[in-house]
PDB file of C-alpha atoms in Angstrom:
ATOM      1  CA  UNK A  87      70.290  95.940 116.252  1.00  0.00           C
ATOM      2  CA  UNK A  88      69.039  98.032 118.607  1.00  0.00           C
ATOM      3  CA  UNK A  89      69.743  96.051 121.249  1.00  0.00           C
ATOM      4  CA  UNK A  90      73.918  96.069 120.859  1.00  0.00           C
ATOM      5  CA  UNK A  91      74.164  99.557 121.225  1.00  0.00           C
ATOM      6  CA  UNK A  92      75.043  99.269 124.830  1.00  0.00           C
ATOM      7  CA  UNK A  93      78.325  97.059 123.354  1.00  0.00           C
ATOM      8  CA  UNK A  94      79.028  98.915 120.381  1.00  0.00           C
ATOM      9  CA  UNK A  95      79.150 102.004 122.605  1.00  0.00           C
ATOM     10  CA  UNK A  96      81.729 100.336 125.254  1.00  0.00           C
ATOM     11  CA  UNK A  97      83.683  99.394 122.201  1.00  0.00           C
ATOM     12  CA  UNK A  98      86.878 101.506 121.386  1.00  0.00           C
ATOM     13  CA  UNK A  99      85.510 102.026 117.885  1.00  0.00           C
ATOM     14  CA  UNK A 100      82.400 104.299 119.458  1.00  0.00           C
ATOM     15  CA  UNK A 101      84.721 105.844 122.664  1.00  0.00           C
ATOM     16  CA  UNK A 102      83.389 109.470 122.947  1.00  0.00           C
ATOM     17  CA  UNK A 103      80.238 108.597 121.229  1.00  0.00           C
ATOM     18  CA  UNK A 104      76.680 108.907 122.880  1.00  0.00           C
ATOM     19  CA  UNK A 105      74.048 106.061 122.866  1.00  0.00           C
ATOM     20  CA  UNK A 106      71.663 107.545 120.605  1.00  0.00           C
ATOM     21  CA  UNK A 107      74.672 108.659 118.290  1.00  0.00           C
ATOM     22  CA  UNK A 108      75.476 105.318 117.862  1.00  0.00           C
ATOM     23  CA  UNK A 109      72.049 104.620 116.544  1.00  0.00           C
ATOM     24  CA  UNK A 110      72.466 107.323 114.233  1.00  0.00           C
ATOM     25  CA  UNK A 111      75.941 105.941 113.075  1.00  0.00           C
ATOM     26  CA  UNK A 112      74.243 102.390 112.140  1.00  0.00           C
ATOM     27  CA  UNK A 113      72.058 104.460 109.438  1.00  0.00           C
ATOM     28  CA  UNK A 114      74.927 106.573 108.235  1.00  0.00           C
ATOM     29  CA  UNK A 115      77.646 103.395 108.206  1.00  0.00           C
ATOM     30  CA  UNK A 116      74.680 101.297 106.491  1.00  0.00           C
ATOM     31  CA  UNK A 117      75.398  98.411 109.118  1.00  0.00           C
ATOM     32  CA  UNK A 118      74.140  95.118 109.191  1.00  0.00           C
ATOM     33  CA  UNK A 119      74.350  92.303 111.316  1.00  0.00           C
ATOM     34  CA  UNK A 120      74.421  88.847 110.784  1.00  0.00           C
ATOM     35  CA  UNK A 121      74.348  85.276 113.475  1.00  0.00           C
ATOM     36  CA  UNK A 122      76.891  82.856 113.212  1.00  0.00           C
ATOM     37  CA  UNK A 123      76.566  79.240 115.084  1.00  0.00           C
ATOM     38  CA  UNK A 124      79.311  77.655 116.702  1.00  0.00           C
ATOM     39  CA  UNK A 125      82.065  76.363 113.909  1.00  0.00           C
ATOM     40  CA  UNK A 126      80.648  78.121 110.586  1.00  0.00           C
ATOM     41  CA  UNK A 127      83.256  80.762 108.813  1.00  0.00           C
ATOM     42  CA  UNK A 128      82.369  84.659 108.797  1.00  0.00           C
ATOM     43  CA  UNK A 129      85.297  85.050 106.561  1.00  0.00           C
ATOM     44  CA  UNK A 130      87.479  82.161 104.214  1.00  0.00           C
ATOM     45  CA  UNK A 131      90.782  82.633 103.294  1.00  0.00           C
ATOM     46  CA  UNK A 132      90.597  84.104  99.430  1.00  0.00           C
ATOM     47  CA  UNK A 133      87.812  86.440  99.959  1.00  0.00           C
ATOM     48  CA  UNK A 134      88.001  90.418  99.135  1.00  0.00           C
ATOM     49  CA  UNK A 135      86.776  92.523 102.026  1.00  0.00           C
ATOM     50  CA  UNK A 136      84.452  95.517 101.692  1.00  0.00           C
ATOM     51  CA  UNK A 137      83.584  95.819 105.262  1.00  0.00           C
ATOM     52  CA  UNK A 138      85.026  96.552 108.431  1.00  0.00           C
ATOM     53  CA  UNK A 139      83.472  94.042 111.563  1.00  0.00           C
ATOM     54  CA  UNK A 140      82.740  93.936 115.101  1.00  0.00           C
ATOM     55  CA  UNK A 141      82.185  91.101 116.917  1.00  0.00           C
ATOM     56  CA  UNK A 142      78.918  91.842 119.860  1.00  0.00           C
ATOM     57  CA  UNK A 143      78.280  88.287 121.168  1.00  0.00           C
ATOM     58  CA  UNK A 144      80.311  84.972 120.946  1.00  0.00           C
ATOM     59  CA  UNK A 145      84.025  84.568 120.401  1.00  0.00           C
ATOM     60  CA  UNK A 146      86.279  84.246 117.037  1.00  0.00           C
ATOM     61  CA  UNK A 147      89.359  82.842 116.201  1.00  0.00           C
ATOM     62  CA  UNK A 148      91.336  83.559 113.318  1.00  0.00           C
ATOM     63  CA  UNK A 149      93.435  81.193 111.767  1.00  0.00           C
ATOM     64  CA  UNK A 150      94.929  79.357 108.937  1.00  0.00           C
ATOM     65  CA  UNK A 151      95.472  75.538 108.059  1.00  0.00           C
ATOM     66  CA  UNK A 152      98.444  74.700 105.688  1.00  0.00           C
ATOM     67  CA  UNK A 153      98.197  72.039 102.789  1.00  0.00           C
ATOM     68  CA  UNK A 154      98.497  69.328 105.666  1.00  0.00           C
ATOM     69  CA  UNK A 155      96.128  71.037 107.765  1.00  0.00           C
ATOM     70  CA  UNK A 156      98.177  72.069 110.621  1.00  0.00           C
ATOM     71  CA  UNK A 157      96.590  74.423 112.295  1.00  0.00           C
ATOM     72  CA  UNK A 158      98.027  77.874 113.480  1.00  0.00           C
ATOM     73  CA  UNK A 159      95.753  80.468 115.423  1.00  0.00           C
ATOM     74  CA  UNK A 160      96.697  83.904 114.284  1.00  0.00           C
ATOM     75  CA  UNK A 161      94.399  85.922 116.988  1.00  0.00           C
ATOM     76  CA  UNK A 162      91.076  85.948 119.027  1.00  0.00           C
ATOM     77  CA  UNK A 163      88.421  88.089 118.713  1.00  0.00           C
ATOM     78  CA  UNK A 164      86.627  89.114 121.326  1.00  0.00           C
ATOM     79  CA  UNK A 165      83.435  90.754 122.061  1.00  0.00           C
ATOM     80  CA  UNK A 166      83.870  94.274 121.635  1.00  0.00           C
ATOM     81  CA  UNK A 167      87.005  93.928 118.876  1.00  0.00           C
ATOM     82  CA  UNK A 168      87.060  94.846 115.713  1.00  0.00           C
ATOM     83  CA  UNK A 169      88.555  93.147 112.246  1.00  0.00           C
ATOM     84  CA  UNK A 170      89.103  92.782 109.022  1.00  0.00           C
ATOM     85  CA  UNK A 171      90.449  96.331 108.666  1.00  0.00           C
ATOM     86  CA  UNK A 172      93.599  94.978 107.548  1.00  0.00           C
ATOM     87  CA  UNK A 173      92.106  93.901 104.312  1.00  0.00           C
ATOM     88  CA  UNK A 174      89.482  97.063 103.017  1.00  0.00           C
ATOM     89  CA  UNK A 175      92.137  99.155 101.763  1.00  0.00           C
ATOM     90  CA  UNK A 176      92.261  99.767  97.799  1.00  0.00           C
ATOM     91  CA  UNK A 177      94.987  96.853  96.454  1.00  0.00           C
ATOM     92  CA  UNK A 178      95.261  94.867 100.174  1.00  0.00           C
ATOM     93  CA  UNK A 179      94.214  91.578  98.340  1.00  0.00           C
ATOM     94  CA  UNK A 180      92.340  88.720  99.276  1.00  0.00           C
ATOM     95  CA  UNK A 181      92.044  87.862 103.005  1.00  0.00           C
ATOM     96  CA  UNK A 182      94.896  85.608 103.721  1.00  0.00           C
ATOM     97  CA  UNK A 183      93.300  83.351 107.229  1.00  0.00           C
ATOM     98  CA  UNK A 184      90.338  81.971 108.280  1.00  0.00           C
ATOM     99  CA  UNK A 185      87.576  83.696 110.487  1.00  0.00           C
ATOM    100  CA  UNK A 186      85.372  80.936 112.230  1.00  0.00           C
ATOM    101  CA  UNK A 187      83.258  81.789 115.074  1.00  0.00           C
ATOM    102  CA  UNK A 188      83.911  79.626 118.427  1.00  0.00           C
ATOM    103  CA  UNK A 189      80.899  80.047 120.234  1.00  0.00           C
ATOM    104  CA  UNK A 190      77.609  81.115 118.173  1.00  0.00           C
ATOM    105  CA  UNK A 191      78.373  84.561 117.307  1.00  0.00           C
ATOM    106  CA  UNK A 192      76.678  88.021 116.224  1.00  0.00           C
ATOM    107  CA  UNK A 193      78.969  90.506 113.847  1.00  0.00           C
ATOM    108  CA  UNK A 194      78.014  94.025 112.607  1.00  0.00           C
ATOM    109  CA  UNK A 195      79.034  94.806 109.402  1.00  0.00           C
ATOM    110  CA  UNK A 196      80.119  98.457 108.486  1.00  0.00           C
ATOM    111  CA  UNK A 197      80.527  99.693 105.027  1.00  0.00           C
ATOM    112  CA  UNK A 198      84.313 101.309 105.028  1.00  0.00           C
ATOM    113  CA  UNK A 199      83.295 103.721 101.884  1.00  0.00           C
ATOM    114  CA  UNK A 200      80.554 104.615 104.398  1.00  0.00           C
ATOM    115  CA  UNK A 201      83.194 105.451 107.078  1.00  0.00           C
ATOM    116  CA  UNK A 202      85.592 106.889 105.355  1.00  0.00           C
ATOM    117  CA  UNK A 203      83.783 109.123 103.550  1.00  0.00           C
ATOM    118  CA  UNK A 204      82.174 111.956 105.454  1.00  0.00           C
ATOM    119  CA  UNK A 205      78.446 112.314 105.018  1.00  0.00           C
ATOM    120  CA  UNK A 206      76.829 116.008 103.495  1.00  0.00           C
ATOM    121  CA  UNK A 207      75.187 116.507 107.301  1.00  0.00           C
ATOM    122  CA  UNK A 208      79.167 116.722 108.867  1.00  0.00           C
ATOM    123  CA  UNK A 209      77.797 114.473 111.551  1.00  0.00           C
ATOM    124  CA  UNK A 210      79.661 115.293 114.774  1.00  0.00           C
ATOM    125  CA  UNK A 211      80.727 111.445 115.326  1.00  0.00           C
ATOM    126  CA  UNK A 212      81.674 110.367 112.345  1.00  0.00           C
ATOM    127  CA  UNK A 213      85.457 112.174 112.579  1.00  0.00           C
ATOM    128  CA  UNK A 214      85.364 110.848 116.259  1.00  0.00           C
ATOM    129  CA  UNK A 215      84.734 106.935 114.691  1.00  0.00           C
ATOM    130  CA  UNK A 216      87.548 108.011 112.351  1.00  0.00           C
ATOM    131  CA  UNK A 217      90.230 109.007 115.137  1.00  0.00           C
ATOM    132  CA  UNK A 218      88.863 105.543 116.883  1.00  0.00           C
ATOM    133  CA  UNK A 219      89.758 104.015 114.041  1.00  0.00           C
ATOM    134  CA  UNK A 220      93.202 104.832 113.611  1.00  0.00           C
ATOM    135  CA  UNK A 221      94.085 104.186 117.013  1.00  0.00           C
ATOM    136  CA  UNK A 222      92.275 100.880 117.380  1.00  0.00           C
ATOM    137  CA  UNK A 223      94.094  99.720 114.354  1.00  0.00           C
ATOM    138  CA  UNK A 224      97.433 100.828 116.286  1.00  0.00           C
ATOM    139  CA  UNK A 225      96.331  98.553 119.013  1.00  0.00           C
ATOM    140  CA  UNK A 226      95.669  95.983 117.528  1.00  0.00           C
ATOM    141  CA  UNK A 227      99.353  95.959 115.834  1.00  0.00           C
ATOM    142  CA  UNK A 228     100.896  96.264 118.803  1.00  0.00           C
ATOM    143  CA  UNK A 229      99.124  93.166 119.933  1.00  0.00           C
ATOM    144  CA  UNK A 230     100.016  90.980 116.647  1.00  0.00           C
ATOM    145  CA  UNK A 231     103.751  92.491 117.831  1.00  0.00           C
ATOM    146  CA  UNK A 232     103.488  90.714 121.305  1.00  0.00           C
ATOM    147  CA  UNK A 233     102.455  87.670 119.810  1.00  0.00           C
ATOM    148  CA  UNK A 234     105.570  87.467 117.219  1.00  0.00           C
ATOM    149  CA  UNK A 235     107.642  88.119 120.381  1.00  0.00           C
ATOM    150  CA  UNK A 236     106.053  84.747 122.240  1.00  0.00           C
ATOM    151  CA  UNK A 237     106.599  82.512 119.022  1.00  0.00           C
ATOM    152  CA  UNK A 238     110.017  84.007 118.111  1.00  0.00           C
ATOM    153  CA  UNK A 239     111.244  82.480 120.693  1.00  0.00           C
ATOM    154  CA  UNK A 240     113.056  79.488 120.259  1.00  0.00           C
ATOM    155  CA  UNK A 241     111.861  76.177 122.216  1.00  0.00           C
ATOM    156  CA  UNK A 242     108.186  75.136 123.404  1.00  0.00           C
ATOM    157  CA  UNK A 243     108.976  76.835 126.850  1.00  0.00           C
ATOM    158  CA  UNK A 244     110.466  79.929 126.349  1.00  0.00           C
ATOM    159  CA  UNK A 245     107.304  80.351 124.195  1.00  0.00           C
ATOM    160  CA  UNK A 246     104.900  79.287 127.225  1.00  0.00           C
ATOM    161  CA  UNK A 247     106.621  81.317 129.320  1.00  0.00           C
ATOM    162  CA  UNK A 248     106.602  84.551 127.110  1.00  0.00           C
ATOM    163  CA  UNK A 249     102.991  83.860 126.986  1.00  0.00           C
ATOM    164  CA  UNK A 250     102.226  83.161 130.482  1.00  0.00           C
ATOM    165  CA  UNK A 251     104.112  85.935 131.402  1.00  0.00           C
ATOM    166  CA  UNK A 252     102.503  88.365 129.320  1.00  0.00           C
ATOM    167  CA  UNK A 253      98.542  87.643 130.703  1.00  0.00           C
ATOM    168  CA  UNK A 254     100.134  87.740 134.187  1.00  0.00           C
ATOM    169  CA  UNK A 255     101.440  91.018 133.602  1.00  0.00           C
ATOM    170  CA  UNK A 256      98.063  91.881 131.867  1.00  0.00           C
ATOM    171  CA  UNK A 257      95.523  90.397 133.913  1.00  0.00           C
ATOM    172  CA  UNK A 258      97.877  91.710 137.200  1.00  0.00           C
ATOM    173  CA  UNK A 259      97.825  88.520 138.816  1.00  0.00           C
ATOM    174  CA  UNK A 260      99.696  85.578 139.099  1.00  0.00           C
ATOM    175  CA  UNK A 261      96.619  82.895 138.985  1.00  0.00           C
ATOM    176  CA  UNK A 262      95.295  83.604 135.470  1.00  0.00           C
ATOM    177  CA  UNK A 263      92.674  82.074 133.087  1.00  0.00           C
ATOM    178  CA  UNK A 264      93.782  82.035 129.162  1.00  0.00           C
ATOM    179  CA  UNK A 265      91.113  82.154 126.554  1.00  0.00           C
ATOM    180  CA  UNK A 266      92.634  78.850 125.034  1.00  0.00           C
ATOM    181  CA  UNK A 267      92.196  74.944 125.614  1.00  0.00           C
ATOM    182  CA  UNK A 268      95.086  72.848 125.291  1.00  0.00           C
ATOM    183  CA  UNK A 269      94.488  72.268 121.324  1.00  0.00           C
ATOM    184  CA  UNK A 270      93.840  76.274 121.116  1.00  0.00           C
ATOM    185  CA  UNK A 271      96.970  77.115 122.637  1.00  0.00           C
ATOM    186  CA  UNK A 272      99.243  74.914 120.368  1.00  0.00           C
ATOM    187  CA  UNK A 273      97.767  76.787 117.771  1.00  0.00           C
ATOM    188  CA  UNK A 274      98.634  79.744 118.455  1.00  0.00           C
ATOM    189  CA  UNK A 275     101.856  79.642 120.070  1.00  0.00           C
ATOM    190  CA  UNK A 276     102.801  77.431 117.195  1.00  0.00           C
ATOM    191  CA  UNK A 277     103.948  74.491 118.822  1.00  0.00           C
ATOM    192  CA  UNK A 278     103.262  71.039 119.068  1.00  0.00           C
ATOM    193  CA  UNK A 279     100.141  70.058 121.051  1.00  0.00           C
ATOM    194  CA  UNK A 280     101.760  66.680 122.754  1.00  0.00           C
ATOM    195  CA  UNK A 281     105.415  68.459 122.817  1.00  0.00           C
ATOM    196  CA  UNK A 282     103.962  71.499 124.864  1.00  0.00           C
ATOM    197  CA  UNK A 283     101.566  69.165 127.425  1.00  0.00           C
ATOM    198  CA  UNK A 284     104.760  67.260 128.464  1.00  0.00           C
ATOM    199  CA  UNK A 285     106.514  70.617 128.555  1.00  0.00           C
ATOM    200  CA  UNK A 286     103.775  72.257 131.143  1.00  0.00           C
ATOM    201  CA  UNK A 287     104.333  68.669 133.055  1.00  0.00           C
ATOM    202  CA  UNK A 288     107.876  69.486 133.688  1.00  0.00           C
ATOM    203  CA  UNK A 289     107.128  73.045 134.804  1.00  0.00           C
ATOM    204  CA  UNK A 290     105.235  71.933 136.908  1.00  0.00           C
ATOM    205  CA  UNK A 291     107.086  69.040 138.532  1.00  0.00           C
ATOM    206  CA  UNK A 292     109.875  72.149 138.590  1.00  0.00           C
ATOM    207  CA  UNK A 293     108.058  73.611 140.720  1.00  0.00           C
ATOM    208  CA  UNK A 294     107.625  76.660 138.259  1.00  0.00           C
ATOM    209  CA  UNK A 295     103.644  76.542 137.931  1.00  0.00           C
ATOM    210  CA  UNK A 296     100.462  74.485 138.546  1.00  0.00           C
ATOM    211  CA  UNK A 297      97.621  74.152 136.117  1.00  0.00           C
ATOM    212  CA  UNK A 298      93.484  73.090 135.792  1.00  0.00           C
ATOM    213  CA  UNK A 299      92.509  72.908 132.694  1.00  0.00           C
ATOM    214  CA  UNK A 300      92.998  76.795 131.054  1.00  0.00           C
ATOM    215  CA  UNK A 301      93.564  78.205 134.451  1.00  0.00           C
ATOM    216  CA  UNK A 302      97.057  78.736 135.408  1.00  0.00           C
ATOM    217  CA  UNK A 303      99.082  80.163 138.674  1.00  0.00           C
ATOM    218  CA  UNK A 304     102.734  80.972 137.914  1.00  0.00           C
ATOM    219  CA  UNK A 305     104.897  80.409 141.168  1.00  0.00           C
TER     220      UNK A 305
END
């Protein structure tokens, strides 16, 4: 697990913690790592969680399938990001979505009870991590509000414009790369893939944008 210390040190959860302290944290919080193959489930809908998790390799999707198999991508987890924290508090209930590996991935699990209970030695880093945990949860809530802003638009075009505009601002460029293929983008925006592809072609013909696979240029 020590090889992931450089990754953990750069995460929001461990901001301000020295590399040697990260090693101590892994023991203090009884951290465990697990490797997942592409398309393997990390969590399934209905499970009860007791650990906060951080992705240190690969990419994950938080997604939900309805009774008829229609899929919606709720969120994308990149290296260094945390997930599962919304379901570890008492009475929070089971997880409402599936978490699946998009690529071969490695996840580190932290026992939430060890994180929330300050150890007897009162380690300096413990209070820092708790503060970072609060800020990380706040940041994730902000991102979910952004997504709600996209999918609350009435038409497929409005959803595309909202999402692509936000990515252009985030990447500070009119030429952007998104983390989705066509089906994944449709699932993320909760639209039909064929309708979305047709709308993208109309927007291209109208001179609003150009695209090649997952690369877009807003005109």
